[in-house]
Structure formats: structure tokens, C-alpha cells
Amino acid sequence: MFNLSPFKLMIIVAVILIFLGPDKLPQAARQIGEGWRSLKKFQQRVETEVREAIPSLPSSGDLARVVRSPVNLLNEIASRTQSIDDMGDIEDGPLPGELHSAEPAPEAPSAGEYVPPPPPPDPSWN
């Protein structure tokens, strides 16, 4: 749900410990637990009332799975796009329509003949 690493959790606990102190920490944890429990009970009560009013609705778990599916797909697409971006610039080759051009291919230089390097790519293409 929150995607917190163990390191981040340790930092959060350390900050809470600094602000509350070791004597108030158990009481604060108990209050947070009670608040979370009452929030879950409220959610279940509202869901039950809505189900009684509209019995054909799917469960909240089913709705969460339906919502997560496109989000996971978008995350996967984003990670693949990022990995493609990380591969660096790939030198451009001929486009499919340019494979069979009307111009004949340039002749290969003979041994010992100087061939100047190709011009740098046009920066406006990026």
C-alpha cells in the first residue's frame, strides 16, 4: 500500500521516538492501532450498508484488483520506456522506405585511400 522500505520505516520510527520519547511511544502506538481499527470498522459498516442498498455491486477487493491492473500495466510500460531511454542513443539507420533507394551504393575505397568521416548528426532531429 505505502511501499516503504525497511530503511524508511526505521527512520520514521527513530523520528517518532525522538519526538514522543520512549515513555509515550507505547501509548501512541496503542492509539494509532485503535484509530486504525475504528477506521476499518467504519469502512466495513459503510460497505455493508451500500451492499444492502445495491446488492449487485462487486466487492471492494474486486474493485481494487480492477483498478490495480491498469496501474500495474502503466508502471510496467513506464519501466520499459525508462530502460529503453537508459540504453542511450542508438545510431539511426536507414528507414524502411530508404532501403531500396534509386541511387547506387557508393564504391568501397581502395586500400590506402583517405575517406573523410561522415558529418555529425543534425541536432534538430532529437
mmCIF file of N, CA and C in Angstrom:
data_model
loop_
_atom_site.group_PDB
_atom_site.id
_atom_site.type_symbol
_atom_site.label_atom_id
_atom_site.label_comp_id
_atom_site.label_asym_id
_atom_site.label_seq_id
_atom_site.Cartn_x
_atom_site.Cartn_y
_atom_site.Cartn_z
ATOM 1 N N MET A 1 0.818 -1.181 0.000
ATOM 2 C CA MET A 1 0.000 0.000 0.000
ATOM 3 C C MET A 1 0.870 1.256 0.000
ATOM 4 N N PHE A 2 1.845 1.352 0.938
ATOM 5 C CA PHE A 2 2.666 2.548 1.021
ATOM 6 C C PHE A 2 4.035 2.360 0.386
ATOM 7 N N ASN A 3 4.457 1.120 0.161
ATOM 8 C CA ASN A 3 5.739 0.811 -0.473
ATOM 9 C C ASN A 3 6.898 1.450 0.293
ATOM 10 N N LEU A 4 6.990 1.148 1.580
ATOM 11 C CA LEU A 4 8.064 1.674 2.412
ATOM 12 C C LEU A 4 9.136 0.610 2.588
ATOM 13 N N SER A 5 10.378 1.003 2.386
ATOM 14 C CA SER A 5 11.485 0.080 2.593
ATOM 15 C C SER A 5 11.778 -0.018 4.092
ATOM 16 N N PRO A 6 12.470 -1.066 4.508
ATOM 17 C CA PRO A 6 12.812 -1.189 5.930
ATOM 18 C C PRO A 6 13.626 0.005 6.435
ATOM 19 N N PHE A 7 14.492 0.546 5.593
ATOM 20 C CA PHE A 7 15.287 1.708 5.990
ATOM 21 C C PHE A 7 14.393 2.910 6.280
ATOM 22 N N LYS A 8 13.414 3.153 5.422
ATOM 23 C CA LYS A 8 12.492 4.273 5.629
ATOM 24 C C LYS A 8 11.666 4.064 6.895
ATOM 25 N N LEU A 9 11.244 2.830 7.140
ATOM 26 C CA LEU A 9 10.487 2.546 8.362
ATOM 27 C C LEU A 9 11.329 2.816 9.609
ATOM 28 N N MET A 10 12.606 2.439 9.560
ATOM 29 C CA MET A 10 13.482 2.686 10.705
ATOM 30 C C MET A 10 13.649 4.184 10.946
ATOM 31 N N ILE A 11 13.742 4.958 9.876
ATOM 32 C CA ILE A 11 13.869 6.410 10.031
ATOM 33 C C ILE A 11 12.600 6.984 10.644
ATOM 34 N N ILE A 12 11.441 6.526 10.177
ATOM 35 C CA ILE A 12 10.170 7.006 10.722
ATOM 36 C C ILE A 12 10.068 6.671 12.207
ATOM 37 N N VAL A 13 10.420 5.443 12.575
ATOM 38 C CA VAL A 13 10.367 5.034 13.983
ATOM 39 C C VAL A 13 11.341 5.872 14.811
ATOM 40 N N ALA A 14 12.531 6.145 14.274
ATOM 41 C CA ALA A 14 13.510 6.951 15.011
ATOM 42 C C ALA A 14 12.996 8.372 15.229
ATOM 43 N N VAL A 15 12.379 8.950 14.202
ATOM 44 C CA VAL A 15 11.845 10.312 14.343
ATOM 45 C C VAL A 15 10.719 10.332 15.367
ATOM 46 N N ILE A 16 9.836 9.343 15.302
ATOM 47 C CA ILE A 16 8.736 9.270 16.275
ATOM 48 C C ILE A 16 9.288 9.088 17.685
ATOM 49 N N LEU A 17 10.303 8.250 17.812
ATOM 50 C CA LEU A 17 10.911 8.020 19.123
ATOM 51 C C LEU A 17 11.537 9.298 19.668
ATOM 52 N N ILE A 18 12.150 10.081 18.790
ATOM 53 C CA ILE A 18 12.756 11.345 19.233
ATOM 54 C C ILE A 18 11.683 12.322 19.696
ATOM 55 N N PHE A 19 10.599 12.441 18.927
ATOM 56 C CA PHE A 19 9.560 13.410 19.273
ATOM 57 C C PHE A 19 8.726 12.982 20.478
ATOM 58 N N LEU A 20 8.368 11.707 20.548
ATOM 59 C CA LEU A 20 7.493 11.256 21.631
ATOM 60 C C LEU A 20 8.260 10.813 22.868
ATOM 61 N N GLY A 21 9.410 10.250 22.664
ATOM 62 C CA GLY A 21 10.157 9.706 23.781
ATOM 63 C C GLY A 21 9.738 8.269 24.037
ATOM 64 N N PRO A 22 10.594 7.499 24.691
ATOM 65 C CA PRO A 22 10.299 6.082 24.902
ATOM 66 C C PRO A 22 9.125 5.832 25.844
ATOM 67 N N ASP A 23 8.809 6.785 26.718
ATOM 68 C CA ASP A 23 7.716 6.561 27.666
ATOM 69 C C ASP A 23 6.344 6.751 27.019
ATOM 70 N N LYS A 24 6.225 7.616 26.016
ATOM 71 C CA LYS A 24 4.926 7.861 25.382
ATOM 72 C C LYS A 24 4.712 7.023 24.120
ATOM 73 N N LEU A 25 5.749 6.353 23.641
ATOM 74 C CA LEU A 25 5.644 5.595 22.390
ATOM 75 C C LEU A 25 4.621 4.460 22.461
ATOM 76 N N PRO A 26 4.582 3.627 23.521
ATOM 77 C CA PRO A 26 3.568 2.559 23.561
ATOM 78 C C PRO A 26 2.138 3.098 23.562
ATOM 79 N N GLN A 27 1.910 4.188 24.275
ATOM 80 C CA GLN A 27 0.569 4.774 24.309
ATOM 81 C C GLN A 27 0.193 5.311 22.927
ATOM 82 N N ALA A 28 1.128 5.960 22.226
ATOM 83 C CA ALA A 28 0.847 6.488 20.887
ATOM 84 C C ALA A 28 0.573 5.347 19.912
ATOM 85 N N ALA A 29 1.346 4.258 20.010
ATOM 86 C CA ALA A 29 1.121 3.109 19.130
ATOM 87 C C ALA A 29 -0.251 2.497 19.391
ATOM 88 N N ARG A 30 -0.638 2.416 20.648
ATOM 89 C CA ARG A 30 -1.951 1.883 21.003
ATOM 90 C C ARG A 30 -3.062 2.758 20.414
ATOM 91 N N GLN A 31 -2.914 4.074 20.525
ATOM 92 C CA GLN A 31 -3.922 4.991 19.980
ATOM 93 C C GLN A 31 -3.997 4.894 18.455
ATOM 94 N N ILE A 32 -2.848 4.773 17.805
ATOM 95 C CA ILE A 32 -2.850 4.617 16.343
ATOM 96 C C ILE A 32 -3.541 3.318 15.959
ATOM 97 N N GLY A 33 -3.263 2.242 16.690
ATOM 98 C CA GLY A 33 -3.921 0.960 16.414
ATOM 99 C C GLY A 33 -5.422 1.031 16.606
ATOM 100 N N GLU A 34 -5.861 1.680 17.682
ATOM 101 C CA GLU A 34 -7.304 1.827 17.924
ATOM 102 C C GLU A 34 -7.954 2.675 16.833
ATOM 103 N N GLY A 35 -7.290 3.733 16.412
ATOM 104 C CA GLY A 35 -7.824 4.572 15.337
ATOM 105 C C GLY A 35 -7.933 3.811 14.027
ATOM 106 N N TRP A 36 -6.910 3.012 13.722
ATOM 107 C CA TRP A 36 -6.930 2.204 12.503
ATOM 108 C C TRP A 36 -8.062 1.182 12.557
ATOM 109 N N ARG A 37 -8.227 0.546 13.715
ATOM 110 C CA ARG A 37 -9.286 -0.447 13.890
ATOM 111 C C ARG A 37 -10.664 0.188 13.711
ATOM 112 N N SER A 38 -10.871 1.369 14.293
ATOM 113 C CA SER A 38 -12.177 2.025 14.150
ATOM 114 C C SER A 38 -12.408 2.466 12.706
ATOM 115 N N LEU A 39 -11.356 2.861 12.018
ATOM 116 C CA LEU A 39 -11.483 3.229 10.606
ATOM 117 C C LEU A 39 -11.884 2.018 9.765
ATOM 118 N N LYS A 40 -11.279 0.864 10.029
ATOM 119 C CA LYS A 40 -11.635 -0.361 9.295
ATOM 120 C C LYS A 40 -13.080 -0.775 9.587
ATOM 121 N N LYS A 41 -13.499 -0.659 10.858
ATOM 122 C CA LYS A 41 -14.888 -0.986 11.201
ATOM 123 C C LYS A 41 -15.850 -0.062 10.478
ATOM 124 N N PHE A 42 -15.519 1.226 10.406
ATOM 125 C CA PHE A 42 -16.361 2.187 9.696
ATOM 126 C C PHE A 42 -16.453 1.822 8.212
ATOM 127 N N GLN A 43 -15.316 1.447 7.621
ATOM 128 C CA GLN A 43 -15.311 1.057 6.207
ATOM 129 C C GLN A 43 -16.201 -0.166 5.989
ATOM 130 N N GLN A 44 -16.082 -1.164 6.853
ATOM 131 C CA GLN A 44 -16.904 -2.364 6.711
ATOM 132 C C GLN A 44 -18.384 -2.047 6.891
ATOM 133 N N ARG A 45 -18.701 -1.176 7.828
ATOM 134 C CA ARG A 45 -20.097 -0.800 8.059
ATOM 135 C C ARG A 45 -20.680 -0.078 6.836
ATOM 136 N N VAL A 46 -19.918 0.860 6.270
ATOM 137 C CA VAL A 46 -20.388 1.580 5.080
ATOM 138 C C VAL A 46 -20.542 0.615 3.913
ATOM 139 N N GLU A 47 -19.581 -0.283 3.738
ATOM 140 C CA GLU A 47 -19.661 -1.248 2.639
ATOM 141 C C GLU A 47 -20.876 -2.157 2.810
ATOM 142 N N THR A 48 -21.157 -2.581 4.033
ATOM 143 C CA THR A 48 -22.327 -3.425 4.287
ATOM 144 C C THR A 48 -23.614 -2.684 3.966
ATOM 145 N N GLU A 49 -23.705 -1.420 4.374
ATOM 146 C CA GLU A 49 -24.910 -0.638 4.086
ATOM 147 C C GLU A 49 -25.096 -0.431 2.586
ATOM 148 N N VAL A 50 -24.010 -0.184 1.883
ATOM 149 C CA VAL A 50 -24.105 0.002 0.430
ATOM 150 C C VAL A 50 -24.502 -1.309 -0.238
ATOM 151 N N ARG A 51 -23.964 -2.432 0.242
ATOM 152 C CA ARG A 51 -24.321 -3.746 -0.329
ATOM 153 C C ARG A 51 -25.802 -4.055 -0.128
ATOM 154 N N GLU A 52 -26.317 -3.677 1.031
ATOM 155 C CA GLU A 52 -27.737 -3.909 1.279
ATOM 156 C C GLU A 52 -28.584 -3.055 0.343
ATOM 157 N N ALA A 53 -28.130 -1.835 0.051
ATOM 158 C CA ALA A 53 -28.881 -0.950 -0.841
ATOM 159 C C ALA A 53 -28.725 -1.368 -2.300
ATOM 160 N N ILE A 54 -27.512 -1.753 -2.707
ATOM 161 C CA ILE A 54 -27.240 -2.148 -4.097
ATOM 162 C C ILE A 54 -26.512 -3.492 -4.058
ATOM 163 N N PRO A 55 -27.238 -4.602 -4.074
ATOM 164 C CA PRO A 55 -26.594 -5.912 -3.924
ATOM 165 C C PRO A 55 -25.756 -6.345 -5.129
ATOM 166 N N SER A 56 -25.933 -5.735 -6.294
ATOM 167 C CA SER A 56 -25.205 -6.187 -7.480
ATOM 168 C C SER A 56 -23.800 -5.596 -7.590
ATOM 169 N N LEU A 57 -23.386 -4.757 -6.643
ATOM 170 C CA LEU A 57 -22.050 -4.162 -6.691
ATOM 171 C C LEU A 57 -20.981 -5.211 -6.403
ATOM 172 N N PRO A 58 -19.833 -5.130 -7.111
ATOM 173 C CA PRO A 58 -18.730 -6.042 -6.781
ATOM 174 C C PRO A 58 -18.091 -5.640 -5.451
ATOM 175 N N SER A 59 -17.368 -6.557 -4.853
ATOM 176 C CA SER A 59 -16.736 -6.272 -3.562
ATOM 177 C C SER A 59 -15.608 -5.260 -3.740
ATOM 178 N N SER A 60 -15.208 -4.649 -2.639
ATOM 179 C CA SER A 60 -14.136 -3.650 -2.709
ATOM 180 C C SER A 60 -12.812 -4.297 -3.115
ATOM 181 N N GLY A 61 -12.606 -5.556 -2.741
ATOM 182 C CA GLY A 61 -11.401 -6.270 -3.174
ATOM 183 C C GLY A 61 -11.368 -6.452 -4.682
ATOM 184 N N ASP A 62 -12.541 -6.798 -5.263
ATOM 185 C CA ASP A 62 -12.617 -6.933 -6.719
ATOM 186 C C ASP A 62 -12.355 -5.595 -7.395
ATOM 187 N N LEU A 63 -12.932 -4.531 -6.845
ATOM 188 C CA LEU A 63 -12.711 -3.201 -7.417
ATOM 189 C C LEU A 63 -11.237 -2.807 -7.323
ATOM 190 N N ALA A 64 -10.600 -3.124 -6.215
ATOM 191 C CA ALA A 64 -9.183 -2.791 -6.052
ATOM 192 C C ALA A 64 -8.334 -3.536 -7.074
ATOM 193 N N ARG A 65 -8.649 -4.818 -7.325
ATOM 194 C CA ARG A 65 -7.907 -5.578 -8.331
ATOM 195 C C ARG A 65 -8.099 -4.986 -9.719
ATOM 196 N N VAL A 66 -9.327 -4.568 -10.027
ATOM 197 C CA VAL A 66 -9.602 -3.977 -11.338
ATOM 198 C C VAL A 66 -8.838 -2.667 -11.500
ATOM 199 N N VAL A 67 -8.753 -1.881 -10.439
ATOM 200 C CA VAL A 67 -8.037 -0.608 -10.514
ATOM 201 C C VAL A 67 -6.535 -0.843 -10.589
ATOM 202 N N ARG A 68 -6.021 -1.811 -9.837
ATOM 203 C CA ARG A 68 -4.583 -2.065 -9.829
ATOM 204 C C ARG A 68 -4.084 -2.608 -11.152
ATOM 205 N N SER A 69 -4.905 -3.350 -11.873
ATOM 206 C CA SER A 69 -4.465 -3.965 -13.116
ATOM 207 C C SER A 69 -3.961 -2.931 -14.120
ATOM 208 N N PRO A 70 -4.740 -1.877 -14.460
ATOM 209 C CA PRO A 70 -4.197 -0.879 -15.387
ATOM 210 C C PRO A 70 -3.024 -0.103 -14.802
ATOM 211 N N VAL A 71 -3.040 0.123 -13.497
ATOM 212 C CA VAL A 71 -1.931 0.846 -12.876
ATOM 213 C C VAL A 71 -0.653 0.023 -12.998
ATOM 214 N N ASN A 72 -0.738 -1.285 -12.752
ATOM 215 C CA ASN A 72 0.433 -2.146 -12.903
ATOM 216 C C ASN A 72 0.914 -2.156 -14.345
ATOM 217 N N LEU A 73 -0.026 -2.182 -15.290
ATOM 218 C CA LEU A 73 0.337 -2.158 -16.701
ATOM 219 C C LEU A 73 1.057 -0.855 -17.039
ATOM 220 N N LEU A 74 0.539 0.268 -16.559
ATOM 221 C CA LEU A 74 1.186 1.557 -16.818
ATOM 222 C C LEU A 74 2.571 1.621 -16.172
ATOM 223 N N ASN A 75 2.712 1.065 -14.969
ATOM 224 C CA ASN A 75 4.025 1.039 -14.320
ATOM 225 C C ASN A 75 5.016 0.204 -15.117
ATOM 226 N N GLU A 76 4.557 -0.930 -15.648
ATOM 227 C CA GLU A 76 5.430 -1.780 -16.450
ATOM 228 C C GLU A 76 5.848 -1.065 -17.728
ATOM 229 N N ILE A 77 4.903 -0.387 -18.375
ATOM 230 C CA ILE A 77 5.228 0.363 -19.595
ATOM 231 C C ILE A 77 6.238 1.463 -19.276
ATOM 232 N N ALA A 78 6.031 2.154 -18.161
ATOM 233 C CA ALA A 78 6.957 3.226 -17.776
ATOM 234 C C ALA A 78 8.351 2.675 -17.504
ATOM 235 N N SER A 79 8.448 1.523 -16.841
ATOM 236 C CA SER A 79 9.769 0.963 -16.552
ATOM 237 C C SER A 79 10.451 0.500 -17.830
ATOM 238 N N ARG A 80 9.681 -0.065 -18.764
ATOM 239 C CA ARG A 80 10.286 -0.472 -20.036
ATOM 240 C C ARG A 80 10.727 0.746 -20.839
ATOM 241 N N THR A 81 9.930 1.798 -20.820
ATOM 242 C CA THR A 81 10.309 3.023 -21.518
ATOM 243 C C THR A 81 11.581 3.590 -20.911
ATOM 244 N N GLN A 82 11.669 3.565 -19.589
ATOM 245 C CA GLN A 82 12.866 4.064 -18.921
ATOM 246 C C GLN A 82 14.077 3.220 -19.288
ATOM 247 N N SER A 83 13.911 1.891 -19.358
ATOM 248 C CA SER A 83 15.049 1.043 -19.709
ATOM 249 C C SER A 83 15.482 1.294 -21.146
ATOM 250 N N ILE A 84 14.532 1.601 -22.021
ATOM 251 C CA ILE A 84 14.893 1.933 -23.402
ATOM 252 C C ILE A 84 15.635 3.262 -23.426
ATOM 253 N N ASP A 85 15.175 4.224 -22.640
ATOM 254 C CA ASP A 85 15.864 5.513 -22.565
ATOM 255 C C ASP A 85 17.268 5.347 -21.993
ATOM 256 N N ASP A 86 17.438 4.422 -21.060
ATOM 257 C CA ASP A 86 18.738 4.208 -20.437
ATOM 258 C C ASP A 86 19.739 3.547 -21.376
ATOM 259 N N MET A 87 19.252 2.913 -22.423
ATOM 260 C CA MET A 87 20.152 2.240 -23.360
ATOM 261 C C MET A 87 21.018 3.249 -24.106
ATOM 262 N N GLY A 88 20.634 4.485 -24.103
ATOM 263 C CA GLY A 88 21.422 5.516 -24.760
ATOM 264 C C GLY A 88 20.954 5.732 -26.186
ATOM 265 N N ASP A 89 21.641 6.635 -26.819
ATOM 266 C CA ASP A 89 21.284 6.939 -28.203
ATOM 267 C C ASP A 89 21.785 5.827 -29.108
ATOM 268 N N ILE A 90 20.900 5.300 -29.887
ATOM 269 C CA ILE A 90 21.254 4.286 -30.871
ATOM 270 C C ILE A 90 21.377 5.001 -32.199
ATOM 271 N N GLU A 91 22.464 4.708 -32.908
ATOM 272 C CA GLU A 91 22.676 5.400 -34.170
ATOM 273 C C GLU A 91 21.558 5.049 -35.138
ATOM 274 N N ASP A 92 21.055 6.069 -35.781
ATOM 275 C CA ASP A 92 19.947 5.875 -36.711
ATOM 276 C C ASP A 92 20.437 5.204 -37.983
ATOM 277 N N GLY A 93 19.721 4.200 -38.419
ATOM 278 C CA GLY A 93 19.980 3.549 -39.697
ATOM 279 C C GLY A 93 18.966 4.025 -40.714
ATOM 280 N N PRO A 94 18.967 3.425 -41.873
ATOM 281 C CA PRO A 94 18.001 3.838 -42.890
ATOM 282 C C PRO A 94 16.586 3.445 -42.487
ATOM 283 N N LEU A 95 15.650 4.257 -42.871
ATOM 284 C CA LEU A 95 14.248 3.945 -42.630
ATOM 285 C C LEU A 95 13.806 2.868 -43.602
ATOM 286 N N PRO A 96 12.711 2.155 -43.312
ATOM 287 C CA PRO A 96 12.286 1.074 -44.206
ATOM 288 C C PRO A 96 12.100 1.516 -45.658
ATOM 289 N N GLY A 97 11.634 2.702 -45.914
ATOM 290 C CA GLY A 97 11.455 3.175 -47.284
ATOM 291 C C GLY A 97 12.769 3.512 -47.956
ATOM 292 N N GLU A 98 13.823 3.693 -47.181
ATOM 293 C CA GLU A 98 15.115 4.081 -47.724
ATOM 294 C C GLU A 98 16.005 2.885 -48.048
ATOM 295 N N LEU A 99 15.562 1.693 -47.776
ATOM 296 C CA LEU A 99 16.403 0.522 -48.000
ATOM 297 C C LEU A 99 16.730 0.327 -49.473
ATOM 298 N N HIS A 100 15.792 0.568 -50.344
ATOM 299 C CA HIS A 100 15.988 0.352 -51.770
ATOM 300 C C HIS A 100 15.905 1.692 -52.484
ATOM 301 N N SER A 101 16.913 2.533 -52.304
ATOM 302 C CA SER A 101 16.886 3.845 -52.934
ATOM 303 C C SER A 101 17.327 3.722 -54.388
ATOM 304 N N ALA A 102 17.034 4.743 -55.166
ATOM 305 C CA ALA A 102 17.361 4.740 -56.590
ATOM 306 C C ALA A 102 18.840 5.000 -56.813
ATOM 307 N N GLU A 103 19.527 5.579 -55.846
ATOM 308 C CA GLU A 103 20.942 5.874 -56.009
ATOM 309 C C GLU A 103 21.759 4.598 -55.812
ATOM 310 N N PRO A 104 22.773 4.404 -56.629
ATOM 311 C CA PRO A 104 23.613 3.217 -56.434
ATOM 312 C C PRO A 104 24.447 3.375 -55.167
ATOM 313 N N ALA A 105 24.824 2.274 -54.606
ATOM 314 C CA ALA A 105 25.625 2.284 -53.387
ATOM 315 C C ALA A 105 27.004 2.843 -53.698
ATOM 316 N N PRO A 106 27.599 3.618 -52.778
ATOM 317 C CA PRO A 106 28.940 4.154 -53.046
ATOM 318 C C PRO A 106 29.960 3.027 -53.103
ATOM 319 N N GLU A 107 30.969 3.238 -53.931
ATOM 320 C CA GLU A 107 32.001 2.216 -54.070
ATOM 321 C C GLU A 107 32.895 2.221 -52.839
ATOM 322 N N ALA A 108 33.382 1.080 -52.484
ATOM 323 C CA ALA A 108 34.272 0.970 -51.337
ATOM 324 C C ALA A 108 35.611 1.588 -51.702
ATOM 325 N N PRO A 109 36.238 2.291 -50.759
ATOM 326 C CA PRO A 109 37.539 2.898 -51.078
ATOM 327 C C PRO A 109 38.609 1.827 -51.233
ATOM 328 N N SER A 110 39.550 2.117 -52.088
ATOM 329 C CA SER A 110 40.640 1.167 -52.270
ATOM 330 C C SER A 110 41.590 1.282 -51.090
ATOM 331 N N ALA A 111 42.455 0.307 -50.946
ATOM 332 C CA ALA A 111 43.378 0.273 -49.815
ATOM 333 C C ALA A 111 44.290 1.482 -49.855
ATOM 334 N N GLY A 112 44.450 2.146 -48.751
ATOM 335 C CA GLY A 112 45.326 3.292 -48.641
ATOM 336 C C GLY A 112 44.668 4.601 -49.023
ATOM 337 N N GLU A 113 43.419 4.586 -49.481
ATOM 338 C CA GLU A 113 42.737 5.813 -49.885
ATOM 339 C C GLU A 113 42.098 6.453 -48.653
ATOM 340 N N TYR A 114 42.244 7.775 -48.527
ATOM 341 C CA TYR A 114 41.670 8.501 -47.394
ATOM 342 C C TYR A 114 40.179 8.720 -47.624
ATOM 343 N N VAL A 115 39.380 8.369 -46.608
ATOM 344 C CA VAL A 115 37.937 8.594 -46.660
ATOM 345 C C VAL A 115 37.587 9.481 -45.474
ATOM 346 N N PRO A 116 37.037 10.686 -45.729
ATOM 347 C CA PRO A 116 36.695 11.559 -44.604
ATOM 348 C C PRO A 116 35.551 10.970 -43.791
ATOM 349 N N PRO A 117 35.522 11.260 -42.491
ATOM 350 C CA PRO A 117 34.431 10.722 -41.654
ATOM 351 C C PRO A 117 33.105 11.375 -42.037
ATOM 352 N N PRO A 118 31.997 10.696 -41.748
ATOM 353 C CA PRO A 118 30.685 11.274 -42.071
ATOM 354 C C PRO A 118 30.425 12.497 -41.196
ATOM 355 N N PRO A 119 29.572 13.405 -41.656
ATOM 356 C CA PRO A 119 29.280 14.594 -40.851
ATOM 357 C C PRO A 119 28.521 14.211 -39.583
ATOM 358 N N PRO A 120 28.643 15.035 -38.539
ATOM 359 C CA PRO A 120 27.912 14.719 -37.295
ATOM 360 C C PRO A 120 26.407 14.800 -37.529
ATOM 361 N N PRO A 121 25.623 14.081 -36.714
ATOM 362 C CA PRO A 121 24.163 14.104 -36.897
ATOM 363 C C PRO A 121 23.602 15.495 -36.616
ATOM 364 N N ASP A 122 22.507 15.780 -37.257
ATOM 365 C CA ASP A 122 21.842 17.069 -37.103
ATOM 366 C C ASP A 122 21.165 17.106 -35.734
ATOM 367 N N PRO A 123 21.516 18.060 -34.851
ATOM 368 C CA PRO A 123 20.903 18.085 -33.508
ATOM 369 C C PRO A 123 19.414 18.404 -33.529
ATOM 370 N N SER A 124 18.912 18.928 -34.625
ATOM 371 C CA SER A 124 17.483 19.251 -34.667
ATOM 372 C C SER A 124 16.620 18.004 -34.804
ATOM 373 N N TRP A 125 17.229 16.845 -35.061
ATOM 374 C CA TRP A 125 16.462 15.591 -35.197
ATOM 375 C C TRP A 125 16.053 15.040 -33.852
ATOM 376 N N ASN A 126 16.692 15.449 -32.783
ATOM 377 C CA ASN A 126 16.385 14.908 -31.452
ATOM 378 C C ASN A 126 15.164 15.501 -30.901
#
